[in-house]
CSV table of C-alpha atoms and ligand atoms in Angstrom, one decimal:
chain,number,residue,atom,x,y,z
A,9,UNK,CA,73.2,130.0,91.5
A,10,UNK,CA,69.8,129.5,90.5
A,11,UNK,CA,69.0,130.7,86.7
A,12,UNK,CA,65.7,132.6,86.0
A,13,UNK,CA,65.4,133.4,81.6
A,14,UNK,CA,63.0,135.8,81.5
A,15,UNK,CA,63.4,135.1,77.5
A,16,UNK,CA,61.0,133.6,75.2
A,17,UNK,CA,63.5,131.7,73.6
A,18,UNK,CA,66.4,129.9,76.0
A,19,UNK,CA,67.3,126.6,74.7
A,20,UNK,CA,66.2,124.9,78.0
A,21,UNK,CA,63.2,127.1,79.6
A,22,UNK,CA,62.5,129.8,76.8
A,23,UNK,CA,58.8,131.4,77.5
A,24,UNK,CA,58.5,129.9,81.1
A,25,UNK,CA,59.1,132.8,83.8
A,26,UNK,CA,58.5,136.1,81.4
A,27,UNK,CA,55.6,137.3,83.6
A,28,UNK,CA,56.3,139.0,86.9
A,29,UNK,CA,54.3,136.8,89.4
A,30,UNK,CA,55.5,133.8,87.8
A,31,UNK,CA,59.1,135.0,88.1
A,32,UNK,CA,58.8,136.3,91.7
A,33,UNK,CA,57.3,132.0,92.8
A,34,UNK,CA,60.2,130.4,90.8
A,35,UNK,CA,62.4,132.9,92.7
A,36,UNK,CA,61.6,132.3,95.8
A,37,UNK,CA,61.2,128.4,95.1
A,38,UNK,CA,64.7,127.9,93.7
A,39,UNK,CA,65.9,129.9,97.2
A,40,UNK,CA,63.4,127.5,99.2
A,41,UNK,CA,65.3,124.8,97.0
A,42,UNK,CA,68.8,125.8,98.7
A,43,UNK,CA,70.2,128.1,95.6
A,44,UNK,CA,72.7,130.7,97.4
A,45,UNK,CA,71.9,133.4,94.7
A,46,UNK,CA,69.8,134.3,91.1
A,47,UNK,CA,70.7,135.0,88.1
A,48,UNK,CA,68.3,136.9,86.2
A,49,UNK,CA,68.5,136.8,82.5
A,50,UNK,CA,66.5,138.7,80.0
A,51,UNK,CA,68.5,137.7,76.2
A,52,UNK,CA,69.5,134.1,75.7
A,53,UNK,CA,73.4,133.5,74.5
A,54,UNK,CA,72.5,130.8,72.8
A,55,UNK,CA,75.4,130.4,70.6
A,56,UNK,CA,75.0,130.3,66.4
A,57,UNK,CA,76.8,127.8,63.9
A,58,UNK,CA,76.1,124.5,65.5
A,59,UNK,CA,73.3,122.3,67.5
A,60,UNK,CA,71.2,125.8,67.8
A,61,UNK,CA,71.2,127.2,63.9
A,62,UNK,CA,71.2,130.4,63.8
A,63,UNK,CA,71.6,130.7,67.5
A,64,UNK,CA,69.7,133.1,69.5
A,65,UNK,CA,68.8,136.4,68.6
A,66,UNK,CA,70.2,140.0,69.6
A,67,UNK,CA,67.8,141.6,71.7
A,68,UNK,CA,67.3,145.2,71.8
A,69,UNK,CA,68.4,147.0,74.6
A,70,UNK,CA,64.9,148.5,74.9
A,71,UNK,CA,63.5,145.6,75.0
A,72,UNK,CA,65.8,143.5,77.0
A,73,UNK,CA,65.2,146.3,80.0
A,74,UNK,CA,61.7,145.7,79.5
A,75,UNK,CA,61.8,142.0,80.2
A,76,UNK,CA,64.0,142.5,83.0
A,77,UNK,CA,62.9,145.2,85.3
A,78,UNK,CA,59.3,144.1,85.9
A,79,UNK,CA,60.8,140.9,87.2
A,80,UNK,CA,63.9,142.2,88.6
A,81,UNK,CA,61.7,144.6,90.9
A,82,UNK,CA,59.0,142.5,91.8
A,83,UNK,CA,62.0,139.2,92.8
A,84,UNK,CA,63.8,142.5,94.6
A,85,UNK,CA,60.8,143.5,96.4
A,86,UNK,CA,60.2,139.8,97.3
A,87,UNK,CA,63.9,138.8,98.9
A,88,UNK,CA,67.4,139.8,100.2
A,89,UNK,CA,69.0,137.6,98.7
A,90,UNK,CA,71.9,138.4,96.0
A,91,UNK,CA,70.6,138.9,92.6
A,92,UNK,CA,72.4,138.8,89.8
A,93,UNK,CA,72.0,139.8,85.9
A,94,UNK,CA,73.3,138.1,82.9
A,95,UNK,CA,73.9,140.9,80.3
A,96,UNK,CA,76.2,142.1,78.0
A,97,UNK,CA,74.7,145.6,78.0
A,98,UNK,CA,76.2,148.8,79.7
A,99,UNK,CA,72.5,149.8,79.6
A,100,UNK,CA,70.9,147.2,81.1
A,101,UNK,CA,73.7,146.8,83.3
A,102,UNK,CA,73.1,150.5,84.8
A,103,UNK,CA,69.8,150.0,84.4
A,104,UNK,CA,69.4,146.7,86.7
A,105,UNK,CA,72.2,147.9,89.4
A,106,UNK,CA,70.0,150.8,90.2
A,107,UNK,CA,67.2,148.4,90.4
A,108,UNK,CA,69.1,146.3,93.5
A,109,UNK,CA,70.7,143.8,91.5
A,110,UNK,CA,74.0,142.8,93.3
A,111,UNK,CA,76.1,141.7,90.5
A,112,UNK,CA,76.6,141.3,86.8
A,113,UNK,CA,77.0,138.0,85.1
A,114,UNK,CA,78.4,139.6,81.4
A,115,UNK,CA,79.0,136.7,78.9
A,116,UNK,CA,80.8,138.5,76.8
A,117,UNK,CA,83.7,139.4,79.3
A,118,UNK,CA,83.2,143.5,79.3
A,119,UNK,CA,82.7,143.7,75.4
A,120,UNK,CA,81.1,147.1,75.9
A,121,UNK,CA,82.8,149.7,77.9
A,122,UNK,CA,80.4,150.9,79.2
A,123,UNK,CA,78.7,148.0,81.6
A,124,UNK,CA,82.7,147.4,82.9
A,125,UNK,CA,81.9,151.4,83.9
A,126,UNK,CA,78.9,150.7,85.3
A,127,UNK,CA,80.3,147.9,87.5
A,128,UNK,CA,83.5,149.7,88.6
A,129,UNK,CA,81.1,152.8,89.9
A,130,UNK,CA,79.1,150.0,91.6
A,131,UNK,CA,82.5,148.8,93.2
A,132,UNK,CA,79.7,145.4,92.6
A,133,UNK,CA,81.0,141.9,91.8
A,134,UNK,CA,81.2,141.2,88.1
A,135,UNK,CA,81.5,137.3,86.5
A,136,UNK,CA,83.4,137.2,83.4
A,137,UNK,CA,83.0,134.6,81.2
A,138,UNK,CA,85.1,133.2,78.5
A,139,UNK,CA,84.0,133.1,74.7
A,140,UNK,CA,85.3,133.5,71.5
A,141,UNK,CA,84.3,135.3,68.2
A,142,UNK,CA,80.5,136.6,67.7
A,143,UNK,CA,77.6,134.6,69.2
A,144,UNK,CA,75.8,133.8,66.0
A,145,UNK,CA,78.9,132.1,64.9
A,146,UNK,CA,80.5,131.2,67.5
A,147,UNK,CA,80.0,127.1,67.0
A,148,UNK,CA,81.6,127.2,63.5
A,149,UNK,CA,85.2,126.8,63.0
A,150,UNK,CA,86.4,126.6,66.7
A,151,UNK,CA,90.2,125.8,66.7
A,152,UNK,CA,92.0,125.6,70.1
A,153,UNK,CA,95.5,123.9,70.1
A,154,UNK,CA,95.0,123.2,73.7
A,155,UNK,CA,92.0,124.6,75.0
A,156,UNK,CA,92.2,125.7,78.9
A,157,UNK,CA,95.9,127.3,78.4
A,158,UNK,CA,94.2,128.7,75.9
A,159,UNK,CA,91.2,129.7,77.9
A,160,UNK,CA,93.1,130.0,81.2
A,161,UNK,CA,95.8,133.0,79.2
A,162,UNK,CA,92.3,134.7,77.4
A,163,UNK,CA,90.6,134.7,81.1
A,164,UNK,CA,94.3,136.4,82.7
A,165,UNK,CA,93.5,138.9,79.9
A,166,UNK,CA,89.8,139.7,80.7
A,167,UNK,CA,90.9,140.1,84.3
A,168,UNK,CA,93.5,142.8,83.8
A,169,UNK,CA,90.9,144.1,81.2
A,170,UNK,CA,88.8,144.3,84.1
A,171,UNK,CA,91.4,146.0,86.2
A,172,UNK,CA,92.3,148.5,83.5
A,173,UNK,CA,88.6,149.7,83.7
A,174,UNK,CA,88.7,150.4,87.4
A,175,UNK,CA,87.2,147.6,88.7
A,176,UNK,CA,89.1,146.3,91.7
A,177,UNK,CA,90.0,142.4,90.6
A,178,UNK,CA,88.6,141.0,94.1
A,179,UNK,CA,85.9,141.8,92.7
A,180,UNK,CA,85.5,139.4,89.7
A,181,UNK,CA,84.5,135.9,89.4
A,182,UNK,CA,86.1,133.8,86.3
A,183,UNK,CA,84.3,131.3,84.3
A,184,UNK,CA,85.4,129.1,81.3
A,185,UNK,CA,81.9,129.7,79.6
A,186,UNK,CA,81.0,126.0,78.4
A,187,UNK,CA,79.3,125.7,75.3
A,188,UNK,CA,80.8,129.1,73.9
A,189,UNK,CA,82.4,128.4,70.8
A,190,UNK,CA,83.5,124.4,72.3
A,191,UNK,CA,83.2,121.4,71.1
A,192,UNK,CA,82.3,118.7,73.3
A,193,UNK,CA,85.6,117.2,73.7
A,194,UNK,CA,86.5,120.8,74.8
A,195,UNK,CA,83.6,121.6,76.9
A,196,UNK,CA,84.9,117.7,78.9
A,197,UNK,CA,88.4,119.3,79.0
A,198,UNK,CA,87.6,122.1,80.5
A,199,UNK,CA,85.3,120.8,83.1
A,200,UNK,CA,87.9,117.9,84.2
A,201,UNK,CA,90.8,120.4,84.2
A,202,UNK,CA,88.5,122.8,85.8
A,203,UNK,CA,91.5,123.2,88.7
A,204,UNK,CA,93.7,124.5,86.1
A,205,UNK,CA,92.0,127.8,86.3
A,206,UNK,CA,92.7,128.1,89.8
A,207,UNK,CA,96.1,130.0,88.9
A,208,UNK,CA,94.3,133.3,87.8
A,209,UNK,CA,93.6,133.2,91.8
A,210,UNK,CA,89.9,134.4,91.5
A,211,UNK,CA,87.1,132.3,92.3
A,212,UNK,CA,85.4,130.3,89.2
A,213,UNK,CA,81.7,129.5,88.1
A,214,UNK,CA,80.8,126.4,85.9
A,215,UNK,CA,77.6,126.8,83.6
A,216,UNK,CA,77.2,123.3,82.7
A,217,UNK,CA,73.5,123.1,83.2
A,218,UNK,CA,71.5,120.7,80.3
A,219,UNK,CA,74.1,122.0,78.1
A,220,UNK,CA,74.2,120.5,74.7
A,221,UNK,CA,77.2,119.0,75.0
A,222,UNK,CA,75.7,116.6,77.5
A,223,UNK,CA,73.6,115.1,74.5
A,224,UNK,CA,70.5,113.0,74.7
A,225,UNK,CA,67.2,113.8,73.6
A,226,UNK,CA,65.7,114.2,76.8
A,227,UNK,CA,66.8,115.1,80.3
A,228,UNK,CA,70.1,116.1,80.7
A,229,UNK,CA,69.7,116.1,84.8
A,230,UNK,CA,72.1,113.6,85.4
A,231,UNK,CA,74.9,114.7,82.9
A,232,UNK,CA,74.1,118.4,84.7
A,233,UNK,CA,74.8,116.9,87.7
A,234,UNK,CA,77.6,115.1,87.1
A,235,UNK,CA,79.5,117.8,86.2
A,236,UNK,CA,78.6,119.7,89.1
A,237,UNK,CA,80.0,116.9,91.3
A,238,UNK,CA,83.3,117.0,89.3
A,239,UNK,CA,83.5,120.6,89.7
A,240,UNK,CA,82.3,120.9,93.1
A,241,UNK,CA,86.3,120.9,94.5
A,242,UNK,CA,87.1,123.9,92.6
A,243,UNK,CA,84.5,125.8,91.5
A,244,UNK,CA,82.8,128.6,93.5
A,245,UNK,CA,79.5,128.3,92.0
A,246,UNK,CA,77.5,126.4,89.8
A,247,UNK,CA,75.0,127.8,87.5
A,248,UNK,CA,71.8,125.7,87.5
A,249,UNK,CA,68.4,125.1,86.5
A,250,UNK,CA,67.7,122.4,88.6
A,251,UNK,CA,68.3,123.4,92.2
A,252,UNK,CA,66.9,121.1,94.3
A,253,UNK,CA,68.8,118.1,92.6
A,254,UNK,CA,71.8,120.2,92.5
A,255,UNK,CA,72.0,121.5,96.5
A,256,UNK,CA,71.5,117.3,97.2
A,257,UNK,CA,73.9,115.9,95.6
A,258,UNK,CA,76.4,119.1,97.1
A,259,UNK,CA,74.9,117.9,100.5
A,260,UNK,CA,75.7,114.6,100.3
A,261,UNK,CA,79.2,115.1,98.6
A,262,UNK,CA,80.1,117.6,101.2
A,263,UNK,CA,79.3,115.1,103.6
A,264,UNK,CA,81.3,112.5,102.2
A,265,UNK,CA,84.6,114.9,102.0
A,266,UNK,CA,84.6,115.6,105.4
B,309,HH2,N1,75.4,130.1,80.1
B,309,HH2,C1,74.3,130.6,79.6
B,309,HH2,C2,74.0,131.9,79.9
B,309,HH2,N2,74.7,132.6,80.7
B,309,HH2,N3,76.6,132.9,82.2
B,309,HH2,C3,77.7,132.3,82.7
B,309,HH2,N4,78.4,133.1,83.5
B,309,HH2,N5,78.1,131.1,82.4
B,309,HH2,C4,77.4,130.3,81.5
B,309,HH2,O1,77.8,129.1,81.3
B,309,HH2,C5,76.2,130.8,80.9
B,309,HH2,C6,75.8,132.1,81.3
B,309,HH2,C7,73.5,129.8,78.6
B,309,HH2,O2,72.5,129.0,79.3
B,309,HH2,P1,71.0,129.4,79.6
B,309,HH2,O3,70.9,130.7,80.4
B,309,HH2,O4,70.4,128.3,80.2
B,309,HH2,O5,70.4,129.6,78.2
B,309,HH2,P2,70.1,130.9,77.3
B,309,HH2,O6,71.4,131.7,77.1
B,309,HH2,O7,69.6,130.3,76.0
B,309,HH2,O8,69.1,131.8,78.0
């Protein structure tokens, strides 16, 4: 999964793709590049009380759909391939499925009713991701006793939360949500017990991608894609910035399994 921010302020490619054109080349390159799907996000999750300060901002809904739908139209326009959109918005949710996105990446795990509506109507896939407490605080305070049961029994719940709403539990894809209220020991934990999570018996997306918890002051490539090659026997997908990097080293370690 390819990741397009159309955000001024991501922590890793804030202000780069906000203008259609640009959107629709990096689109179509990261597909040229071997990514299976996009994820097209228009307010970064940038989570508060750590490494990020205040973290990001909360975006308008107005706002956020006016960011996204210029892009989302044009990258529709320009392929078939599956496009997805990170929001926590019912709204914007709505507002993107009728513009031919495919699926809904919602970081917050169906906070607001009304995007888990939106998806059940859709009868769409819908990734639910694991966090705890508000995003602008999310870093301070984190206390897990042992962090994937912990995660793994607050995932079971967002699944049958998911069910509850009407939307049909093939439907979701489940993701530990790395960096969301974590430390780094956590963040490891959850990445090397990754096949822990395979119990909940729905396919699992790692966001590891030049995540702080890698560290270093400059690239974080090769901690990116180390954890994609520890993940790569149990998770479904990985979220990435770097696709080209990411689809080689999958290439080479599928050929090396086999
Ligand atoms: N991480 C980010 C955003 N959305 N969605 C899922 N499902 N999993 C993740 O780990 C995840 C996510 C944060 O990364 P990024 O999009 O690069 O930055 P920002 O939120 O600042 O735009």
């Amino acid at each position: 999964m390819g990741i397009l921010n159309l955000t001024p302020d991501s922590f890793s490619d804030g202000g780069l793709w906000n203008d259609p054109p640009r959107a629709t080349e990096r689109a179509l390159r990261m597909l040229a590049e071997g990514a299976d799907l996009l994820d097209l996000g228009a307010e970064s999750t940038r989570p508060g009380g750590g490494v990020y300060g205040a973290g990001a901002a909360e975006v308008p809904v107005q706002e956020e759909i006016a960011r996204l739908l210029p892009v989302l139209e044009a990258v529709r326009r320009a392929t078939d391939a599956p496009i997805s959109v990170d929001t926590r918005k019912g709204e914007v949710a709505e507002r993107a499925l009728r513009a031919g996105a495919d699926l809904i990446n919602d970081v917050s795990a169906l906070a607001d009713p009304r995007l888990a509506f939106a998806v059940a109507e859709a009868g769409c896939p819908v990734i639910l991701m694991h966090s705890r407490g508000e995003l602008s605080s999310m870093q301070r305070g984190i206390h897990f006793e042992d962090v994937v049961r912990e995660v793994r029994a607050e995932l079971a719940d967002a699944l049958a939360r998911a069910g509850s709403a009407g939307i049909d539990e093939s439907q979701v894809v489940l993701d530990p949500g790395i960096g969301f209220g974590k430390t780094r020991e956590q963040n490891l934990a959850l990445i090397a017990r990754l096949d822990e999570l395979s119990v909940l018996g729905r396919p699992l997306l790692l966001g590891a991608s030049r995540k702080s918890f890698i560290g270093g002051a400059g690239s974080r490539l090769g901690g990116s894609l180390a954890a994609v090659a520890w993940a790569a026997r149990t998770a479904a997908m990985v979220r990435v910035h770097d696709v080209a990097e990411t689809v080689q080293l999958l290439d080479i370690w599928e050929a090396l399994a086999s």
